[in-house]
CSV table of C-alpha atoms and ligand atoms in Angstrom, one decimal:
chain,number,residue,atom,x,y,z
F,1,MET,CA,-55.3,38.4,-9.3
F,2,LYS,CA,-52.0,40.3,-9.4
F,3,ILE,CA,-48.8,38.6,-8.3
F,4,SER,CA,-45.5,40.3,-7.8
F,5,VAL,CA,-42.4,38.0,-8.0
F,6,LEU,CA,-39.3,39.6,-6.5
F,7,GLY,CA,-36.1,38.3,-8.1
F,8,LEU,CA,-36.0,37.2,-11.7
F,9,GLY,CA,-33.3,34.7,-11.5
F,10,TYR,CA,-33.1,30.9,-12.1
F,11,ILE,CA,-36.2,30.4,-9.9
F,12,GLY,CA,-38.1,33.6,-9.9
F,13,LEU,CA,-38.3,34.0,-13.7
F,14,PRO,CA,-39.6,30.4,-14.5
F,15,THR,CA,-42.0,30.7,-11.6
F,16,SER,CA,-43.3,34.0,-13.0
F,17,LEU,CA,-43.8,32.6,-16.5
F,18,LEU,CA,-45.5,29.5,-15.3
F,19,LEU,CA,-47.9,31.6,-13.2
F,20,ALA,CA,-48.5,34.0,-16.1
F,21,ASN,CA,-49.3,31.0,-18.4
F,22,ALA,CA,-51.7,29.8,-15.7
F,23,GLY,CA,-53.6,33.1,-16.1
F,24,TYR,CA,-52.3,35.3,-13.4
F,25,ASP,CA,-51.2,38.9,-14.0
F,26,ILE,CA,-47.5,38.9,-13.1
F,27,ILE,CA,-45.2,41.7,-12.3
F,28,GLY,CA,-41.6,40.5,-12.3
F,29,VAL,CA,-39.5,42.7,-10.1
F,30,ASP,CA,-35.7,42.9,-10.1
F,31,ILE,CA,-33.3,45.5,-8.7
F,32,ASP,CA,-30.9,44.7,-11.6
F,33,THR,CA,-31.9,47.1,-14.4
F,34,LYS,CA,-29.9,45.0,-16.9
F,35,VAL,CA,-32.2,42.0,-16.2
F,36,VAL,CA,-35.3,44.2,-16.4
F,37,ASN,CA,-34.2,45.8,-19.7
F,38,THR,CA,-33.3,42.5,-21.2
F,39,LEU,CA,-36.7,41.1,-20.5
F,40,SER,CA,-38.5,44.3,-21.6
F,41,ASN,CA,-36.7,44.0,-24.9
F,42,GLY,CA,-38.1,40.5,-25.4
F,43,ASN,CA,-34.9,38.6,-24.5
F,44,LEU,CA,-34.1,36.1,-21.7
F,45,PRO,CA,-31.2,36.8,-19.3
F,46,PHE,CA,-30.3,33.1,-19.3
F,47,GLU,CA,-31.2,29.9,-21.0
F,48,GLU,CA,-33.2,27.0,-19.7
F,49,PRO,CA,-35.1,24.3,-21.6
F,50,GLY,CA,-38.7,25.4,-22.2
F,51,LEU,CA,-38.3,28.9,-20.8
F,52,ASN,CA,-38.4,30.7,-24.2
F,53,ASP,CA,-41.7,29.0,-25.1
F,54,LEU,CA,-43.3,30.1,-21.8
F,55,PHE,CA,-41.9,33.6,-22.3
F,56,LYS,CA,-43.4,33.9,-25.7
F,57,LYS,CA,-46.8,32.7,-24.6
F,58,ALA,CA,-46.9,34.8,-21.4
F,59,ARG,CA,-46.2,38.2,-23.0
F,60,ASN,CA,-49.3,40.2,-22.1
F,61,LYS,CA,-49.6,38.6,-18.7
F,62,PHE,CA,-46.0,39.3,-17.7
F,63,LYS,CA,-44.6,42.7,-17.0
F,64,VAL,CA,-41.3,43.7,-15.5
F,65,SER,CA,-40.3,46.5,-13.2
F,66,THR,CA,-37.6,47.6,-10.7
F,67,ASN,CA,-40.2,48.6,-8.1
F,68,VAL,CA,-42.7,46.6,-6.1
F,69,GLU,CA,-46.3,47.8,-6.2
F,70,SER,CA,-49.2,46.7,-4.1
F,71,SER,CA,-50.3,43.2,-5.2
F,72,ASP,CA,-52.6,40.4,-4.0
F,73,VAL,CA,-49.6,38.1,-3.7
F,74,TYR,CA,-45.8,38.6,-3.4
F,75,ILE,CA,-43.4,35.8,-4.0
F,76,ILE,CA,-39.8,36.4,-2.9
F,77,ALA,CA,-37.2,34.4,-4.9
F,78,VAL,CA,-34.1,36.4,-4.3
F,79,PRO,CA,-30.6,34.9,-3.8
F,80,THR,CA,-29.2,34.0,-0.4
F,81,PRO,CA,-25.5,33.7,-1.0
F,82,LEU,CA,-23.0,32.5,1.6
F,83,ASP,CA,-21.1,35.1,3.6
F,84,GLU,CA,-17.7,33.6,2.7
F,85,GLU,CA,-15.9,35.1,5.8
F,86,ILE,CA,-18.1,33.6,8.5
F,87,LYS,CA,-19.8,30.8,6.5
F,88,ILE,CA,-23.3,31.8,7.3
F,89,ALA,CA,-26.2,32.8,5.1
F,90,ASP,CA,-26.2,36.4,3.8
F,91,ILE,CA,-29.9,37.2,4.0
F,92,SER,CA,-29.6,40.8,3.0
F,93,TYR,CA,-31.5,40.4,-0.3
F,94,VAL,CA,-34.4,38.7,1.6
F,95,LYS,CA,-34.4,41.5,4.1
F,96,ASN,CA,-34.5,44.2,1.3
F,97,ALA,CA,-37.2,42.4,-0.6
F,98,SER,CA,-39.3,42.1,2.7
F,99,ARG,CA,-38.8,45.8,3.3
F,100,SER,CA,-39.9,46.8,-0.2
F,101,ILE,CA,-43.0,44.6,0.3
F,102,ALA,CA,-43.6,46.2,3.7
F,103,LYS,CA,-43.9,49.6,2.1
F,104,VAL,CA,-46.9,48.5,0.0
F,105,ILE,CA,-48.5,45.6,1.7
F,106,ASN,CA,-52.2,45.7,2.8
F,107,HIS,CA,-54.6,43.5,4.7
F,108,ASP,CA,-55.6,40.2,3.0
F,109,GLN,CA,-52.5,40.1,0.9
F,110,LEU,CA,-50.3,37.0,0.8
F,111,VAL,CA,-46.5,36.9,1.1
F,112,ILE,CA,-44.6,33.7,0.0
F,113,LEU,CA,-40.9,33.2,0.6
F,114,GLU,CA,-39.1,30.7,-1.8
F,115,SER,CA,-35.5,31.6,-1.2
F,116,THR,CA,-33.4,29.1,0.7
F,117,VAL,CA,-32.8,30.4,4.2
F,118,PRO,CA,-31.6,29.1,7.6
F,119,PRO,CA,-34.4,27.8,9.9
F,120,GLY,CA,-36.1,30.5,11.8
F,121,THR,CA,-35.5,33.3,9.1
F,122,SER,CA,-39.2,33.8,8.4
F,123,GLU,CA,-40.1,34.0,12.1
F,124,ASN,CA,-37.2,36.1,13.2
F,125,VAL,CA,-36.5,38.3,10.2
F,126,VAL,CA,-39.2,38.4,7.5
F,127,LEU,CA,-42.4,38.4,9.6
F,128,PRO,CA,-41.2,41.2,12.0
F,129,ILE,CA,-40.4,43.4,9.0
F,130,LEU,CA,-43.8,42.8,7.5
F,131,LYS,CA,-45.6,43.2,10.8
F,132,ASP,CA,-43.9,46.6,11.4
F,133,SER,CA,-46.0,48.1,8.6
F,134,CYS,CA,-49.1,45.8,8.6
F,135,SER,CA,-49.5,44.6,12.1
F,136,SER,CA,-52.0,41.8,11.2
F,137,GLY,CA,-54.3,40.5,8.6
F,138,PHE,CA,-51.8,39.5,6.0
F,139,TYR,CA,-51.0,35.9,5.1
F,140,TYR,CA,-47.6,34.2,5.0
F,141,ALA,CA,-46.1,31.0,3.7
F,142,TYR,CA,-42.7,29.5,3.1
F,143,CYS,CA,-42.6,27.3,-0.1
F,144,PRO,CA,-39.0,26.2,-1.0
F,145,GLU,CA,-38.1,25.8,-4.6
F,146,ARG,CA,-37.2,22.3,-5.7
F,147,ALA,CA,-36.2,22.5,-9.3
F,148,ILE,CA,-32.9,21.4,-10.7
F,149,PRO,CA,-31.1,23.7,-13.3
F,150,GLY,CA,-31.3,22.1,-16.7
F,151,LYS,CA,-34.7,20.6,-16.0
F,152,THR,CA,-36.2,23.6,-14.0
F,153,ILE,CA,-39.5,23.9,-15.8
F,154,TYR,CA,-40.2,20.2,-15.9
F,155,GLU,CA,-39.4,19.8,-12.2
F,156,MET,CA,-41.3,22.9,-11.2
F,157,VAL,CA,-44.4,21.4,-12.8
F,158,SER,CA,-44.0,17.8,-11.8
F,159,ASN,CA,-42.2,17.8,-8.3
F,160,ASP,CA,-44.1,17.7,-5.0
F,161,ARG,CA,-44.0,20.9,-3.0
F,162,ILE,CA,-44.0,21.7,0.7
F,163,ILE,CA,-45.9,24.7,2.0
F,164,GLY,CA,-45.1,25.9,5.5
F,165,ALA,CA,-47.7,28.4,6.5
F,166,ILE,CA,-48.4,30.6,9.6
F,167,ASN,CA,-52.1,29.5,9.6
F,168,GLU,CA,-54.7,27.5,7.7
F,169,GLU,CA,-55.9,30.4,5.6
F,170,SER,CA,-52.3,31.2,4.5
F,171,TYR,CA,-51.8,27.5,3.5
F,172,LYS,CA,-55.0,27.5,1.5
F,173,LYS,CA,-54.2,30.7,-0.4
F,174,ALA,CA,-50.6,29.6,-1.1
F,175,LYS,CA,-51.7,26.2,-2.2
F,176,GLU,CA,-54.2,27.7,-4.7
F,177,ILE,CA,-51.4,29.6,-6.4
F,178,TYR,CA,-49.1,26.6,-6.7
F,179,ALA,CA,-51.8,24.2,-7.7
F,180,SER,CA,-52.3,26.4,-10.8
F,181,PHE,CA,-49.2,24.8,-12.4
F,182,VAL,CA,-47.8,22.1,-10.0
F,183,LYS,CA,-48.9,18.6,-11.0
F,184,GLY,CA,-47.1,16.9,-8.0
F,185,ASN,CA,-48.6,16.7,-4.5
F,186,ILE,CA,-48.6,19.7,-2.2
F,187,TYR,CA,-47.8,19.0,1.5
F,188,LYS,CA,-48.7,21.1,4.5
F,189,SER,CA,-46.2,21.9,7.2
F,190,ASN,CA,-45.2,24.8,9.5
F,191,VAL,CA,-42.8,27.5,8.4
F,192,LYS,CA,-39.7,26.5,10.3
F,193,THR,CA,-39.9,22.8,9.4
F,194,SER,CA,-40.2,23.7,5.7
F,195,GLU,CA,-37.1,25.9,5.9
F,196,PHE,CA,-35.3,22.9,7.5
F,197,VAL,CA,-36.6,20.4,5.0
F,198,LYS,CA,-35.2,22.3,2.1
F,199,LEU,CA,-31.7,22.4,3.7
F,200,MET,CA,-31.8,18.7,4.5
F,201,GLU,CA,-32.6,17.9,0.9
F,202,ASN,CA,-29.5,19.6,-0.5
F,203,THR,CA,-27.3,18.5,2.4
F,204,PHE,CA,-28.3,14.9,1.8
F,205,ARG,CA,-27.1,15.2,-1.8
F,206,ASP,CA,-23.9,17.0,-0.9
F,207,ILE,CA,-23.0,14.3,1.7
F,208,ASN,CA,-23.7,11.5,-0.7
F,209,ILE,CA,-21.6,13.1,-3.4
F,210,ALA,CA,-18.8,13.5,-0.8
F,211,LEU,CA,-19.1,9.8,0.0
F,212,ALA,CA,-18.7,8.9,-3.7
F,213,ASN,CA,-15.7,11.3,-3.9
F,214,GLU,CA,-14.1,9.7,-0.9
F,215,PHE,CA,-14.7,6.3,-2.3
F,216,SER,CA,-13.0,7.3,-5.5
F,217,MET,CA,-9.9,8.6,-3.8
F,218,ILE,CA,-9.6,5.4,-1.7
F,219,ALA,CA,-10.2,3.3,-4.9
F,220,GLU,CA,-7.3,5.1,-6.6
F,221,GLU,CA,-5.0,4.1,-3.6
F,222,PHE,CA,-6.1,0.4,-4.0
F,223,GLY,CA,-5.7,0.4,-7.8
F,224,ILE,CA,-9.5,-0.2,-8.2
F,225,ASP,CA,-11.7,1.3,-10.9
F,226,ILE,CA,-14.4,3.2,-8.8
F,227,TRP,CA,-16.8,3.4,-11.7
F,228,LYS,CA,-17.0,-0.4,-12.1
F,229,ALA,CA,-17.1,-0.8,-8.3
F,230,ILE,CA,-20.0,1.7,-7.9
F,231,ARG,CA,-22.0,0.0,-10.7
F,232,LEU,CA,-21.6,-3.3,-8.9
F,233,ALA,CA,-22.4,-1.9,-5.4
F,234,ASN,CA,-25.5,-0.3,-6.8
F,235,ARG,CA,-26.9,-3.7,-7.7
F,236,HIS,CA,-27.7,-3.9,-4.0
F,237,PRO,CA,-31.4,-3.0,-3.5
F,238,ARG,CA,-30.6,-0.4,-0.7
F,239,VAL,CA,-27.4,1.1,-2.1
F,240,ASP,CA,-27.4,4.1,-4.5
F,241,ILE,CA,-23.9,5.6,-4.7
F,242,LEU,CA,-23.7,8.8,-6.7
F,243,ASN,CA,-20.9,9.8,-9.1
F,244,PRO,CA,-17.5,11.1,-8.0
F,245,GLY,CA,-16.2,14.1,-9.9
F,246,PRO,CA,-14.2,17.4,-9.7
F,247,GLY,CA,-16.3,18.7,-6.8
F,248,VAL,CA,-19.7,20.2,-6.2
F,249,GLY,CA,-20.7,23.5,-7.6
F,250,GLY,CA,-23.9,25.6,-8.1
F,251,HIS,CA,-25.7,28.0,-5.9
F,252,CYS,CA,-27.3,25.2,-3.8
F,253,LEU,CA,-25.3,22.2,-2.7
F,254,ALA,CA,-22.1,24.1,-2.2
F,255,ILE,CA,-23.8,26.6,0.1
F,256,ASP,CA,-26.9,25.3,1.7
F,257,PRO,CA,-25.2,22.8,4.1
F,258,PHE,CA,-23.6,25.8,5.8
F,259,PHE,CA,-27.1,27.3,6.4
F,260,LEU,CA,-28.0,24.2,8.3
F,261,ALA,CA,-24.7,23.5,10.1
F,262,GLY,CA,-23.1,26.9,10.3
F,263,LYS,CA,-24.3,27.9,13.7
F,264,SER,CA,-25.0,24.4,15.1
F,265,LYS,CA,-22.6,22.8,17.6
F,266,ASN,CA,-24.1,19.4,16.7
F,267,SER,CA,-22.9,19.1,13.2
F,268,ARG,CA,-19.8,17.2,12.1
F,269,ILE,CA,-20.6,15.2,8.9
F,270,VAL,CA,-22.2,18.1,7.1
F,271,LYS,CA,-19.1,20.3,7.4
F,272,LEU,CA,-16.8,17.3,6.6
F,273,ALA,CA,-18.7,16.6,3.4
F,274,ARG,CA,-18.2,20.2,2.3
F,275,GLU,CA,-14.5,19.8,3.0
F,276,ILE,CA,-14.2,16.6,1.0
F,277,ASN,CA,-16.1,18.0,-2.0
F,278,ASP,CA,-14.0,21.2,-2.0
F,279,PHE,CA,-10.9,19.1,-1.8
F,280,MET,CA,-11.7,17.5,-5.1
F,281,ALA,CA,-10.4,20.5,-7.0
F,282,PHE,CA,-7.0,20.1,-5.4
F,283,HIS,CA,-7.1,16.4,-6.1
F,284,VAL,CA,-7.7,17.1,-9.8
F,285,VAL,CA,-4.7,19.3,-9.9
F,286,LYS,CA,-2.6,16.7,-8.2
F,287,LEU,CA,-3.7,14.1,-10.8
F,288,THR,CA,-2.9,16.5,-13.6
F,289,LYS,CA,0.6,17.1,-12.2
F,290,LYS,CA,1.2,13.4,-11.9
F,291,MET,CA,0.0,12.9,-15.5
F,292,ILE,CA,2.2,15.5,-17.2
F,293,GLY,CA,5.2,15.3,-15.0
F,294,ASP,CA,7.9,17.9,-14.7
F,295,ILE,CA,7.8,19.9,-17.9
F,296,HIS,CA,8.7,23.5,-18.7
F,297,ASN,CA,5.9,26.0,-18.8
F,298,PRO,CA,3.0,23.5,-18.5
F,299,THR,CA,-0.2,24.4,-20.1
F,300,ILE,CA,-3.6,22.7,-19.4
F,301,THR,CA,-7.0,23.0,-21.0
F,302,LEU,CA,-10.2,22.8,-18.9
F,303,LEU,CA,-13.2,21.6,-20.8
F,304,GLY,CA,-16.1,23.4,-19.1
F,305,LEU,CA,-16.6,26.4,-16.9
F,306,ALA,CA,-20.2,25.7,-15.8
F,307,TYR,CA,-20.8,23.8,-12.5
F,308,LYS,CA,-22.4,20.9,-14.3
F,309,GLY,CA,-23.3,19.5,-17.7
F,310,ASN,CA,-25.6,21.4,-20.1
F,311,VAL,CA,-26.2,24.5,-18.0
F,312,ASP,CA,-24.6,27.9,-18.4
F,313,ASP,CA,-24.3,28.6,-14.7
F,314,ILE,CA,-20.8,29.1,-13.4
F,315,ARG,CA,-21.6,29.8,-9.7
F,316,GLU,CA,-19.3,28.0,-7.3
F,317,SER,CA,-18.1,25.9,-10.3
F,318,PRO,CA,-15.3,23.4,-9.6
F,319,SER,CA,-13.7,24.6,-12.8
F,320,LEU,CA,-13.1,28.1,-11.3
F,321,LYS,CA,-11.4,26.5,-8.3
F,322,ILE,CA,-9.3,24.1,-10.4
F,323,LYS,CA,-8.2,27.1,-12.5
F,324,LYS,CA,-7.1,29.1,-9.5
F,325,ILE,CA,-5.3,26.3,-7.8
F,326,ALA,CA,-3.5,25.3,-11.1
F,327,GLU,CA,-2.5,28.9,-11.8
F,328,GLY,CA,-1.2,29.1,-8.3
F,329,GLU,CA,1.0,26.1,-9.0
F,330,GLY,CA,2.5,27.7,-12.2
F,331,PHE,CA,0.3,26.2,-14.9
F,332,ASN,CA,-1.0,28.2,-17.8
F,333,VAL,CA,-4.7,27.5,-17.8
F,334,LYS,CA,-6.9,27.7,-20.9
F,335,VAL,CA,-10.7,27.2,-20.5
F,336,PHE,CA,-13.3,26.4,-23.1
F,337,ASP,CA,-17.1,26.4,-22.4
F,338,PRO,CA,-19.4,26.6,-25.4
F,339,LEU,CA,-22.4,27.3,-23.2
F,340,VAL,CA,-21.2,30.1,-21.0
F,341,LYS,CA,-22.1,33.4,-22.7
F,342,ASP,CA,-19.5,35.6,-21.0
F,343,ARG,CA,-16.5,34.5,-23.0
F,344,SER,CA,-14.0,36.9,-21.4
F,345,SER,CA,-12.5,34.0,-19.4
F,346,SER,CA,-13.1,31.3,-22.0
F,347,CYS,CA,-11.4,30.5,-25.4
F,348,LYS,CA,-13.5,30.9,-28.5
F,349,ASP,CA,-13.3,27.3,-29.6
F,350,ILE,CA,-11.7,23.9,-28.8
F,351,ASN,CA,-8.8,24.6,-31.2
F,352,GLU,CA,-7.8,27.8,-29.5
F,353,ALA,CA,-8.2,26.1,-26.1
F,354,SER,CA,-6.1,23.0,-27.0
F,355,VAL,CA,-3.3,24.3,-29.1
F,356,GLY,CA,0.0,23.8,-27.3
F,357,SER,CA,-1.7,22.1,-24.3
F,358,ASP,CA,-0.1,19.4,-22.2
F,359,CYS,CA,-3.3,18.0,-20.8
F,360,ILE,CA,-7.0,18.2,-21.6
F,361,ILE,CA,-9.1,18.0,-18.5
F,362,LEU,CA,-12.8,17.2,-18.8
F,363,VAL,CA,-14.4,19.1,-15.9
F,364,THR,CA,-18.0,19.7,-17.0
F,365,ASP,CA,-20.0,17.0,-18.7
F,366,HIS,CA,-21.5,19.1,-21.5
F,367,CYS,CA,-22.9,16.8,-24.2
F,368,GLU,CA,-21.2,19.0,-26.8
F,369,PHE,CA,-17.8,17.9,-25.7
F,370,LYS,CA,-18.5,14.4,-27.0
F,371,ASN,CA,-18.3,15.8,-30.5
F,372,ILE,CA,-14.6,16.8,-30.1
F,373,ASP,CA,-12.4,14.9,-32.5
F,374,PRO,CA,-9.2,14.3,-30.6
F,375,LYS,CA,-7.3,13.7,-33.9
F,376,THR,CA,-7.6,17.3,-34.9
F,377,LEU,CA,-6.2,18.8,-31.7
F,378,LEU,CA,-2.8,20.5,-32.0
F,379,VAL,CA,-1.7,19.8,-28.4
F,380,ARG,CA,1.9,19.6,-27.2
F,381,ASN,CA,1.4,16.5,-25.2
F,382,LYS,CA,-1.4,14.0,-25.7
F,383,ASN,CA,-2.9,13.6,-22.2
F,384,LEU,CA,-6.6,13.4,-21.3
F,385,LEU,CA,-7.8,13.5,-17.7
F,386,ASP,CA,-11.5,12.7,-17.5
F,387,THR,CA,-12.9,13.7,-14.1
F,388,ARG,CA,-16.4,12.5,-14.8
F,389,ASN,CA,-15.9,9.3,-16.8
F,390,PHE,CA,-17.7,11.0,-19.6
F,391,LEU,CA,-15.8,10.9,-22.9
F,392,ASP,CA,-15.3,8.0,-25.3
F,393,HIS,CA,-11.8,6.9,-24.0
F,394,GLU,CA,-11.2,4.5,-26.8
F,395,LEU,CA,-11.6,7.3,-29.3
F,396,TRP,CA,-9.0,9.4,-27.5
F,397,GLU,CA,-6.6,6.5,-27.0
F,398,ASN,CA,-6.9,5.7,-30.7
F,399,ALA,CA,-5.9,9.3,-31.4
F,400,GLY,CA,-2.7,8.7,-29.4
F,401,PHE,CA,-3.9,10.2,-26.1
F,402,LYS,CA,-2.8,8.8,-22.7
F,403,VAL,CA,-6.1,8.7,-20.8
F,404,LYS,CA,-6.5,9.0,-17.0
F,405,LEU,CA,-9.8,8.7,-15.3
F,406,LEU,CA,-10.5,10.2,-11.8
F,407,GLY,CA,-11.2,7.2,-9.5
F,408,ARG,CA,-9.1,4.8,-11.5
F,409,SER,CA,-5.4,4.5,-10.7
N,501,LIG,N1,-22.6,16.2,-8.8
N,501,LIG,C1,-21.6,15.2,-8.6
N,501,LIG,N2,-21.9,13.9,-8.6
N,501,LIG,C2,-23.2,13.5,-8.7
N,501,LIG,C3,-24.2,14.5,-8.9
N,501,LIG,C4,-23.9,15.8,-8.9
N,501,LIG,O1,-20.4,15.5,-8.5
N,501,LIG,O2,-23.5,12.3,-8.7
N,501,LIG,C5,-22.2,17.6,-8.8
N,501,LIG,C6,-22.6,18.3,-10.1
N,501,LIG,O3,-21.7,18.2,-11.1
N,501,LIG,C7,-22.7,19.7,-9.6
N,501,LIG,C8,-23.2,19.6,-8.2
N,501,LIG,O4,-22.9,18.2,-7.8
N,501,LIG,O5,-21.4,20.4,-9.6
N,501,LIG,C9,-24.7,19.9,-7.9
N,501,LIG,O6,-25.4,19.4,-9.0
N,501,LIG,P1,-26.9,18.7,-8.8
N,501,LIG,O7,-27.3,18.4,-10.2
N,501,LIG,O8,-26.8,17.5,-7.9
N,501,LIG,O9,-27.8,19.7,-8.1
N,501,LIG,P2,-28.1,21.3,-8.3
N,501,LIG,O10,-27.2,22.1,-7.4
N,501,LIG,O11,-28.1,21.7,-9.7
N,501,LIG,O12,-29.6,21.4,-7.8
N,501,LIG,C10,-29.9,21.0,-6.4
N,501,LIG,C11,-31.0,20.0,-6.4
N,501,LIG,N3,-31.2,19.4,-5.1
N,501,LIG,C12,-31.2,18.1,-4.9
N,501,LIG,O13,-31.2,17.3,-5.8
N,501,LIG,C13,-31.4,17.6,-3.5
N,501,LIG,C14,-32.3,20.7,-6.8
N,501,LIG,O14,-33.4,19.8,-6.7
N,501,LIG,C15,-32.6,21.9,-6.0
N,501,LIG,O15,-33.8,22.6,-6.3
N,501,LIG,C16,-31.4,22.8,-6.2
N,501,LIG,O16,-30.2,22.1,-5.7
N,501,LIG,C17,-31.6,24.1,-5.4
N,501,LIG,O17,-31.9,25.1,-6.0
N,501,LIG,O18,-31.6,24.1,-4.1
């Protein structure tokens, strides 16, 4: 069976390789020639634990191309960014992928959409495009991805999946494909509900992080250590407060709630949570200013550019926002991220990033930052702001640093 996977990003590529390792003939399709060339030359366009092993094993079952050819199955895993101006989903990549499938689709072939989309997108946009060229006789399902970057392969294999299908036959066919590598349960639903479920999952997490962030700012006002308070509150059997931090990044949580709430007149908490999480970048700059006071030509160092620990993804990263806000307030901002490959915006090492700095700010919880020896840093002022309660504060204090923790006044 030949499967074409459209979009070779953080979801499409691992999915392709898992399917290739399960024995299917995979054609990975991407409009970006750079991605296609990188893969054809035997290299990966990004890193993810376990991906390289799958890539090596899959070689003769995995081909890449910039064109879609007729296949038994098509899986669409293209991005759905946020239209920043009007805060609704930009589904142009999904439309283009659907149009390229429409050119080659035949009866009895199956189309699966995995991209995160507003409810109704399959029904109102994708299916009409496909039906224009193949009026009936094809199969269709929506199966949202559910894997967390940093543990993508593990979660793709072990998490439960939801398949929303237009009919029983479509469900059975889609289920057979996923059952080839998914060890979790597979649940049946309709297409629109599945689109909605995906958005609820990410919105749920975004709102819960916003609550933790709000608690942390209130705790600062009261002179309470939020980290200790959360640990205690979480001893209640029905309470599970998440971690406050510098804000929420990534291509999912920072965007998907708008797909759910964007056009709805009945949403308040969803948009408010987005506001709170976005506000955290301003809060971090405010804490920094308070820490270093009024000095000439202030310089700060951001540890981490990626949106969360141990990944190289910088999309919607709180670091980028903090950098912009701080620069707008007259700070010189140096950034160091050992994981991000494009070093144009990052210093080459911690020494370059910290020399002459007035405050080191831990933004991303990369394990590698735990190895920094604060005694060796040639900073101008010894200040550390830890926005994630991540570093060994005693170590930094012993090296003479004044340590401030987000959520502890
Ligand atoms: N964060 C906090 N505090 C926390 C947890 C996370 O500030 O307690 C921040 C992170 O630092 C990061 C952001 O939130 O900036 C998002 O990180 P994450 O690890 O919570 O989630 P993502 O965006 O990497 O992946 C999410 C996952 N969704 C859910 O957990 C409901 C994943 O399962 C989805 O597949 C993925 O979105 C997606 O692609 O939709």
